[in-house]
XYZ file of N, CA and C in Angstrom:
660
model
N -21.632 -25.701 25.651
C -21.261 -26.027 24.274
C -20.361 -24.935 23.699
N -19.256 -25.333 23.101
C -18.301 -24.375 22.562
C -18.819 -23.711 21.288
N -18.547 -22.394 21.161
C -18.851 -21.708 19.917
C -17.870 -22.133 18.846
N -18.237 -21.964 17.588
C -17.360 -22.389 16.492
C -16.035 -21.636 16.494
N -16.095 -20.312 16.453
C -14.854 -19.534 16.504
C -15.143 -18.094 16.906
N -14.096 -17.427 17.370
C -14.211 -16.022 17.740
C -13.067 -15.247 17.095
N -13.389 -14.079 16.580
C -12.364 -13.180 16.053
C -12.223 -12.033 17.041
N -11.043 -11.927 17.636
C -10.753 -10.914 18.650
C -9.923 -9.805 18.013
N -10.355 -8.572 18.189
C -9.616 -7.452 17.605
C -9.303 -6.382 18.638
N -8.070 -5.913 18.607
C -7.685 -4.700 19.318
C -8.471 -3.527 18.711
N -8.495 -2.409 19.400
C -9.246 -1.251 18.896
C -8.335 -0.159 18.338
N -7.594 0.512 19.227
C -6.767 1.642 18.800
C -5.627 1.206 17.887
N -5.585 1.766 16.686
C -4.524 1.442 15.738
C -4.775 0.181 14.938
N -5.831 -0.541 15.291
C -6.206 -1.756 14.562
C -7.536 -1.531 13.853
N -8.558 -1.219 14.634
C -9.844 -0.816 14.059
C -9.779 0.651 13.634
N -9.161 1.479 14.474
C -9.002 2.895 14.128
C -7.688 3.107 13.395
N -7.621 4.191 12.673
C -6.398 4.524 11.942
C -5.352 5.145 12.854
N -5.808 5.664 13.996
C -4.921 6.402 14.898
C -5.379 6.170 16.335
N -4.436 5.977 17.247
C -4.794 5.790 18.652
C -5.496 7.035 19.191
N -6.484 6.806 20.055
C -7.225 7.932 20.613
C -6.313 8.874 21.383
N -5.313 8.323 22.079
C -4.432 9.200 22.847
C -3.660 10.157 21.937
N -3.352 9.732 20.708
C -2.678 10.641 19.776
C -3.604 11.764 19.317
N -4.889 11.448 19.171
C -5.854 12.505 18.844
C -5.812 13.592 19.925
N -5.809 13.147 21.189
C -5.821 14.091 22.308
C -4.512 14.874 22.379
N -3.397 14.166 22.247
C -2.095 14.844 22.285
C -1.998 15.885 21.174
N -2.354 15.481 19.963
C -2.221 16.387 18.815
C -3.147 17.599 18.914
N -4.335 17.399 19.486
C -5.292 18.504 19.558
C -5.078 19.413 20.765
N -4.721 18.812 21.913
C -4.769 19.589 23.144
C -3.480 19.632 23.973
N -2.691 18.581 23.946
C -1.570 18.509 24.889
C -0.204 18.802 24.283
N -0.097 18.641 22.968
C 1.118 19.026 22.239
C 2.399 18.539 22.939
N 3.304 19.479 23.290
C 4.609 19.124 23.857
C 4.464 18.338 25.156
N 3.546 18.762 26.012
C 3.334 18.078 27.289
C 2.978 16.612 27.056
N 2.087 16.372 26.105
C 1.684 15.008 25.794
C 2.801 14.204 25.173
N 3.559 14.827 24.294
C 4.689 14.132 23.673
C 5.763 13.793 24.697
N 5.978 14.674 25.656
C 6.946 14.388 26.724
C 6.503 13.175 27.536
N 5.216 13.099 27.855
C 4.692 11.944 28.596
C 4.801 10.674 27.753
N 4.536 10.803 26.453
C 4.655 9.650 25.560
C 6.085 9.118 25.567
N 7.060 10.003 25.455
C 8.463 9.578 25.451
C 8.856 8.945 26.781
N 8.343 9.474 27.866
C 8.606 8.907 29.191
C 8.035 7.497 29.289
N 6.840 7.327 28.762
C 6.191 6.002 28.734
C 6.999 5.029 27.884
N 7.435 5.471 26.714
C 8.200 4.609 25.822
C 9.547 4.213 26.423
N 10.086 5.041 27.298
C 11.344 4.707 27.980
C 11.120 3.774 29.159
N 9.878 3.410 29.413
C 9.570 2.505 30.511
C 9.462 3.186 31.859
N 9.331 4.509 31.859
C 9.264 5.261 33.108
C 7.830 5.449 33.598
N 6.864 5.047 32.794
C 5.451 5.094 33.179
C 4.782 3.791 32.760
N 3.863 3.303 33.584
C 3.034 2.171 33.181
C 2.058 2.638 32.104
N 1.615 1.706 31.297
C 0.664 2.028 30.235
C -0.573 2.725 30.782
N -1.124 2.177 31.866
C -2.360 2.723 32.420
C -2.140 4.129 32.971
N -0.938 4.395 33.513
C -0.643 5.721 34.061
C -0.483 6.757 32.944
N 0.141 6.340 31.848
C 0.279 7.241 30.700
C -1.091 7.606 30.139
N -1.909 6.578 29.865
C -3.235 6.833 29.299
C -4.096 7.649 30.252
N -4.005 7.333 31.541
C -4.787 8.061 32.538
C -4.435 9.545 32.528
N -3.155 9.849 32.435
C -2.723 11.250 32.405
C -3.278 11.965 31.175
N -3.134 11.327 30.016
C -3.608 11.952 28.775
C -5.115 12.180 28.816
N -5.855 11.140 29.181
C -7.318 11.224 29.129
C -7.893 12.225 30.133
N -7.337 12.254 31.342
C -7.935 13.130 32.358
C -7.537 14.595 32.173
N -6.550 14.840 31.307
C -6.097 16.213 31.074
C -6.546 16.768 29.721
N -7.619 16.228 29.170
C -8.136 16.729 27.894
C -8.530 18.199 28.014
N -9.169 18.544 29.121
C -9.509 19.946 29.364
C -10.669 20.474 28.543
N -11.601 19.589 28.175
C -12.751 19.996 27.359
C -14.042 19.501 28.005
N -15.153 20.156 27.659
C -16.427 19.694 28.202
C -16.861 18.406 27.495
N -17.885 17.773 28.059
C -18.312 16.456 27.577
C -18.771 16.501 26.124
N -19.441 17.576 25.747
C -19.929 17.699 24.371
C -18.772 17.770 23.375
N -17.724 18.522 23.727
C -16.578 18.637 22.827
C -15.831 17.310 22.715
N -15.695 16.602 23.830
C -15.027 15.297 23.792
C -15.814 14.332 22.917
N -17.137 14.379 23.016
C -17.982 13.555 22.147
C -17.696 13.870 20.681
N -17.630 15.150 20.351
C -17.358 15.555 18.967
C -15.984 15.060 18.510
N -15.011 15.100 19.426
C -13.667 14.624 19.084
C -13.659 13.116 18.844
N -14.419 12.388 19.649
C -14.461 10.929 19.520
C -15.065 10.516 18.182
N -16.165 11.146 17.792
C -16.840 10.705 16.565
C -16.098 11.130 15.298
N -15.027 11.912 15.466
C -14.172 12.252 14.325
C -13.166 11.148 14.013
N -13.016 10.200 14.931
C -12.024 9.142 14.741
C -12.348 8.320 13.497
N -11.332 8.026 12.709
C -11.504 7.256 11.484
C -11.265 5.773 11.757
N -12.190 4.947 11.295
C -12.014 3.503 11.448
C -11.846 2.859 10.073
N -11.433 1.613 10.088
C -11.343 0.843 8.850
C -12.735 0.824 8.202
N -12.870 1.359 7.004
C -14.196 1.437 6.374
C -14.812 0.072 6.075
N -13.994 -0.987 6.121
C -14.518 -2.319 5.814
C -14.969 -3.063 7.073
N -14.841 -2.435 8.235
C -15.116 -3.139 9.490
C -16.504 -3.764 9.535
N -17.539 -3.000 9.205
C -18.907 -3.533 9.303
C -19.089 -4.747 8.395
N -18.584 -4.674 7.172
C -18.690 -5.814 6.257
C -17.943 -7.020 6.807
N -16.803 -6.766 7.440
C -16.023 -7.866 8.007
C -16.773 -8.526 9.164
N -17.359 -7.714 10.023
C -18.133 -8.263 11.141
C -19.305 -9.086 10.616
N -19.973 -8.591 9.592
C -21.076 -9.339 8.981
C -20.577 -10.672 8.418
N -19.386 -10.660 7.835
C -18.797 -11.895 7.302
C -18.545 -12.895 8.427
N -17.971 -12.429 9.535
C -17.705 -13.308 10.679
C -19.004 -13.919 11.189
N -20.027 -13.101 11.327
C -21.318 -13.593 11.813
C -21.945 -14.578 10.827
N -21.747 -14.347 9.540
C -22.322 -15.239 8.525
C -21.698 -16.630 8.574
N -20.505 -16.726 9.154
C -19.810 -18.011 9.275
C -19.983 -18.614 10.671
N -20.956 -18.082 11.405
C -21.286 -18.579 12.740
C -20.178 -18.289 13.751
N -19.449 -17.198 13.516
C -18.421 -16.777 14.459
C -18.862 -15.544 15.224
N -18.116 -15.204 16.257
C -18.374 -13.995 17.035
C -17.220 -13.017 16.848
N -17.538 -11.733 16.855
C -16.533 -10.677 16.750
C -16.484 -9.942 18.078
N -15.288 -9.866 18.667
C -15.120 -9.248 19.983
C -13.991 -8.230 19.945
N -14.218 -7.079 20.557
C -13.182 -6.054 20.671
C -12.523 -6.168 22.041
N -11.195 -6.160 22.045
C -10.419 -6.255 23.281
C -9.434 -5.090 23.312
N -9.641 -4.165 24.222
C -8.859 -2.928 24.229
C -8.371 -2.569 25.625
N -7.110 -2.114 25.692
C -6.557 -1.610 26.952
C -6.754 -0.100 27.065
N -7.557 0.461 26.153
C -7.959 1.859 26.272
C -9.158 1.930 27.196
N -10.250 2.495 26.722
C -11.467 2.514 27.525
C -12.704 2.415 26.640
N -13.703 1.720 27.160
C -14.933 1.566 26.390
C -15.723 2.879 26.342
N -15.293 3.878 27.101
C -15.975 5.181 27.051
C -16.029 5.681 25.613
N -14.873 5.736 24.954
C -14.875 6.257 23.579
C -15.224 5.189 22.551
N -14.970 3.928 22.874
C -15.343 2.851 21.950
C -16.864 2.791 21.801
N -17.564 2.814 22.923
C -19.031 2.747 22.885
C -19.629 3.949 22.152
N -19.081 5.132 22.407
C -19.592 6.337 21.739
C -19.399 6.240 20.232
N -18.210 5.820 19.811
C -17.927 5.742 18.377
C -18.775 4.675 17.702
N -18.898 3.502 18.320
C -19.703 2.432 17.724
C -21.167 2.838 17.617
N -21.677 3.502 18.649
C -23.074 3.951 18.597
C -23.256 4.977 17.481
N -22.313 5.887 17.353
C -22.382 6.909 16.302
C -22.378 6.278 14.913
N -21.618 5.193 14.756
C -21.500 4.526 13.461
C -22.549 3.430 13.263
N -23.464 3.302 14.233
C -24.528 2.283 14.187
C -23.959 0.870 14.100
N -22.840 0.648 14.784
C -22.271 -0.698 14.901
C -22.797 -1.288 16.199
N -23.716 -2.239 16.067
C -24.439 -2.746 17.230
C -24.083 -4.196 17.533
N -24.419 -4.579 18.771
C -24.257 -5.965 19.226
C -22.814 -6.459 19.106
N -21.858 -5.583 19.433
C -20.448 -5.968 19.460
C -20.012 -6.050 20.917
N -19.524 -7.197 21.332
C -19.026 -7.354 22.692
C -17.684 -6.648 22.822
N -17.554 -5.832 23.855
C -16.318 -5.077 24.079
C -15.764 -5.399 25.462
N -14.512 -5.826 25.505
C -13.783 -5.977 26.759
C -12.777 -4.831 26.820
N -12.955 -3.943 27.790
C -12.048 -2.803 27.911
C -12.186 -2.204 29.306
N -11.386 -1.186 29.576
C -11.452 -0.507 30.865
C -12.657 0.422 30.925
N -13.312 0.443 32.078
C -14.397 1.389 32.292
C -13.819 2.778 32.566
N -14.563 3.794 32.198
C -14.151 5.171 32.458
C -15.379 6.066 32.477
N -15.234 7.225 33.106
C -16.331 8.189 33.190
C -15.808 9.585 32.855
N -16.723 10.450 32.430
C -16.362 11.852 32.213
C -16.507 12.610 33.526
N -15.481 13.371 33.883
C -15.577 14.309 35.006
C -14.398 15.284 34.935
N -14.594 16.463 35.491
C -13.524 17.473 35.573
C -12.837 17.709 34.230
N -13.645 17.808 33.183
C -13.150 18.103 31.831
C -12.170 17.062 31.284
N -12.406 15.821 31.648
C -11.567 14.752 31.123
C -12.238 13.402 31.258
N -11.557 12.369 30.799
C -12.027 10.988 30.915
C -11.195 10.306 31.992
N -11.861 9.787 33.004
C -11.169 9.193 34.148
C -11.464 7.697 34.222
N -10.408 6.902 34.335
C -10.579 5.461 34.461
C -11.347 5.126 35.734
N -12.183 4.101 35.650
C -12.931 3.578 36.796
C -12.681 2.075 36.831
N -11.539 1.696 37.379
C -11.057 0.316 37.289
C -11.187 -0.392 38.627
N -11.695 -1.603 38.589
C -11.881 -2.420 39.785
C -10.715 -3.403 39.914
N -9.833 -3.220 40.896
C -8.687 -4.128 41.040
C -9.062 -5.549 41.435
N -10.327 -5.768 41.800
C -10.760 -7.129 42.131
C -11.372 -7.846 40.931
N -11.477 -7.157 39.800
C -12.037 -7.775 38.592
C -11.161 -8.940 38.146
N -11.778 -9.991 37.628
C -11.025 -11.190 37.244
C -10.067 -10.949 36.087
N -10.271 -9.873 35.337
C -9.386 -9.565 34.210
C -8.436 -8.396 34.522
N -8.298 -8.053 35.793
C -7.510 -6.879 36.180
C -6.020 -7.054 35.906
N -5.406 -5.965 35.449
C -3.957 -5.894 35.259
C -3.451 -4.597 35.871
N -2.413 -4.681 36.677
C -1.843 -3.480 37.292
C -1.228 -2.566 36.234
N -0.698 -3.162 35.172
C -0.037 -2.376 34.129
C -1.016 -1.781 33.121
N -2.006 -2.568 32.715
C -2.900 -2.149 31.626
C -4.323 -1.809 32.063
N -4.672 -2.132 33.292
C -6.068 -1.994 33.717
C -6.820 -3.268 33.420
N -6.836 -3.670 32.160
C -7.410 -4.952 31.749
C -6.288 -5.823 31.201
N -6.294 -7.080 31.594
C -5.274 -8.032 31.153
C -5.795 -8.771 29.924
N -5.278 -8.415 28.758
C -5.752 -9.027 27.517
C -5.508 -10.531 27.505
N -4.407 -10.943 28.091
C -4.074 -12.369 28.108
C -5.123 -13.164 28.889
N -5.563 -12.618 30.017
C -6.593 -13.288 30.819
C -7.906 -13.381 30.049
N -8.240 -12.320 29.333
C -9.484 -12.324 28.557
C -9.416 -13.372 27.454
N -8.283 -13.438 26.756
C -8.141 -14.416 25.671
C -8.201 -15.838 26.219
N -7.572 -16.085 27.357
C -7.644 -17.420 27.973
C -9.096 -17.790 28.256
N -9.854 -16.827 28.768
C -11.272 -17.059 29.041
C -12.033 -17.368 27.757
N -11.780 -16.590 26.711
C -12.484 -16.803 25.446
C -12.106 -18.137 24.818
N -10.849 -18.532 24.954
C -10.409 -19.818 24.399
C -11.175 -20.986 25.014
N -11.603 -20.820 26.248
C -12.348 -21.896 26.911
C -13.792 -21.974 26.429
N -14.192 -20.990 25.603
C -15.579 -20.940 25.135
C -15.743 -21.127 23.631
N -14.610 -21.260 22.919
C -14.663 -21.404 21.459
C -13.712 -22.492 20.977
N -14.091 -23.122 19.872
C -13.245 -24.154 19.278
C -11.984 -23.560 18.656
N -12.109 -22.341 18.123
C -10.967 -21.722 17.453
C -10.964 -20.216 17.717
N -9.748 -19.660 17.843
C -9.621 -18.232 18.131
C -8.683 -17.550 17.136
N -9.076 -16.344 16.712
C -8.272 -15.511 15.815
C -8.037 -14.168 16.507
N -6.896 -13.550 16.223
C -6.559 -12.296 16.909
C -5.937 -11.307 15.934
N -6.360 -10.049 16.012
C -5.767 -8.976 15.204
C -5.327 -7.844 16.121
N -4.077 -7.389 15.932
C -3.572 -6.312 16.767
C -2.510 -5.496 16.068
N -1.999 -4.494 16.793
C -1.051 -3.576 16.147
C 0.193 -3.241 16.960
N 0.272 -3.703 18.227
C 1.407 -3.275 19.049
C 1.735 -4.297 20.137
N 2.738 -3.980 20.950
C 3.267 -4.922 21.931
C 2.220 -5.485 22.904
N 1.264 -4.679 23.397
C 0.261 -5.259 24.299
C -0.552 -6.395 23.671
N -0.520 -6.497 22.334
C -1.246 -7.571 21.649
C -0.388 -8.824 21.465
N 0.908 -8.717 21.718
C 1.817 -9.822 21.413
C 1.486 -11.087 22.206
N 1.539 -11.004 23.526
C 1.319 -12.204 24.343
C -0.088 -12.780 24.187
N -1.143 -11.962 24.240
C -2.479 -12.557 24.055
C -2.656 -13.217 22.696
N -2.026 -12.659 21.673
C -2.180 -13.234 20.329
C -1.539 -14.610 20.223
N -0.482 -14.847 21.020
C 0.206 -16.142 20.971
C -0.691 -17.282 21.445
N -1.716 -16.949 22.214
C -2.642 -17.967 22.710
C -3.637 -18.403 21.642
N -3.712 -17.638 20.560
C -4.734 -17.885 19.536
C -4.223 -18.775 18.411
N -5.156 -19.338 17.665
C -4.804 -20.252 16.576
C -4.193 -19.521 15.385
N -4.674 -18.304 15.131
C -4.158 -17.511 14.009
C -3.993 -16.067 14.468
N -2.944 -15.407 13.948
C -2.654 -14.027 14.314
C -2.592 -13.144 13.069
N -3.112 -11.934 13.204
C -3.071 -10.942 12.126
C -2.458 -9.667 12.702
N -1.495 -9.107 11.975
C -0.762 -7.964 12.523
C -0.705 -6.795 11.561
N -0.763 -5.605 12.134
C -0.545 -4.376 11.383
C 0.389 -3.489 12.194
N 0.948 -2.474 11.560
C 1.815 -1.497 12.223
C 2.966 -2.161 12.993
N 3.221 -1.744 14.238
C 4.391 -2.207 14.995
C 4.402 -3.709 15.244
N 3.228 -4.305 15.336
C 3.164 -5.731 15.658
C 3.789 -6.586 14.560
N 3.816 -6.089 13.333
C 4.441 -6.826 12.231
C 5.919 -7.047 12.514
N 6.634 -5.985 12.878
C 8.071 -6.117 13.147
C 8.334 -6.929 14.407
N 7.446 -6.825 15.390
C 7.599 -7.617 16.619
C 7.505 -9.104 16.304
N 6.505 -9.491 15.534
C 6.362 -10.896 15.147
C 7.557 -11.360 14.318
N 7.992 -10.530 13.387
C 9.139 -10.905 12.550
C 10.395 -11.116 13.387
N 10.642 -10.223 14.333
C 11.825 -10.324 15.191
C 11.798 -11.584 16.044
N 10.607 -12.000 16.454
C 10.478 -13.137 17.359
C 10.164 -14.439 16.629
N 10.096 -14.375 15.305
C 9.876 -15.580 14.516
C 8.509 -16.210 14.697
N 7.502 -15.385 14.883
C 6.134 -15.871 15.095
C 5.387 -15.915 13.763
N 4.643 -16.985 13.540
C 3.818 -17.083 12.333
C 2.619 -16.135 12.442
N 2.389 -15.369 11.386
C 1.272 -14.424 11.405
C 0.944 -13.996 9.979
N -0.171 -13.281 9.851
C -0.585 -12.711 8.569
C -0.567 -11.188 8.695
N 0.198 -10.477 7.875
C 0.136 -9.013 7.893
C -1.146 -8.528 7.218
N -1.650 -7.374 7.641
C -2.833 -6.816 6.990
C -2.817 -5.299 7.105
N -3.502 -4.654 6.188
C -3.673 -3.201 6.272
C -5.147 -2.835 6.393
N -6.025 -3.803 6.116
C -7.468 -3.591 6.217
C -8.130 -4.908 6.597
N -9.298 -4.826 7.225
C -10.036 -6.050 7.541
C -10.456 -6.783 6.274
N -10.460 -6.088 5.160
C -10.742 -6.747 3.887
C -9.658 -7.771 3.568
N -8.399 -7.451 3.929
C -7.297 -8.395 3.737
C -7.521 -9.654 4.571
N -7.968 -9.459 5.806
C -8.199 -10.600 6.701
C -9.332 -11.467 6.177
N -10.390 -10.835 5.700
C -11.511 -11.601 5.144
C -11.047 -12.463 3.975
N -10.209 -11.905 3.132
C -9.680 -12.653 1.980
C -8.911 -13.888 2.450
N -8.081 -13.725 3.482
C -7.303 -14.848 4.019
C -8.224 -15.898 4.623
N -9.218 -15.457 5.382
C -10.144 -16.401 6.009
C -10.982 -17.141 4.972
N -11.336 -16.469 3.899
C -12.097 -17.139 2.839
C -11.258 -18.227 2.174
N -9.964 -17.976 2.012
C -9.082 -19.003 1.446
C -8.981 -20.194 2.390
N -8.940 -19.926 3.690
C -8.874 -21.003 4.669
C -10.177 -21.791 4.695
N -11.272 -21.084 4.468
C -12.581 -21.733 4.454
C -12.651 -22.768 3.333
N -12.072 -22.438 2.203
C -12.044 -23.375 1.076
C -11.305 -24.651 1.470
N -10.271 -24.461 2.318
C -9.486 -25.609 2.787
C -10.075 -26.222 4.056
N -11.252 -25.705 4.453
C -11.933 -26.191 5.664
C -11.081 -26.025 6.905
N -10.379 -24.888 7.005
C -9.520 -24.650 8.160
C -10.149 -23.727 9.196
N -11.258 -23.094 8.859
C -11.900 -22.222 9.853
C -12.692 -23.075 10.842
């Protein structure tokens, strides 16, 4: 039996105010990290290779990395928004091409429970975070580790309606599979350039307002 609807959200830059890799670059890698970022942006590194380099070169013990993770700022309205989705018989799912290593730590610290997360596995070792990716996984992507598009296709087969919120290019293709799209940061200009229908937002409170208006029209 199909679920009523699912709200799928990216993590870095969508739920958080700043990508985790920028936290690491700004705190520990400085010029070296910025050089790798520019190389990645020029298409000279795959996404997974860029993130892998940044994460494994943090150079801090596990306790310090934990402290750095829980400093990350998230949208303060997130918990209320998730409660709203659940109150309407929907599910809230996080879909990230980062790693659930820091997502799980942050959610546990903030007492955000029972949230399904699709992301890359990773472990702490050698003073860094190292990806632990299975190339035989059904959602595997050579470029991202996890293929967001494959995950969204799977979720679409389990729900009557799908919503997606993201902030950058990796969210573009998976969001096109969904019934409604919400964009912040770079994804706004990407959608505008490509003529895609979407709703801009700066907070999950904005999205809740839009969904409540749709509810009045019986569109959810």
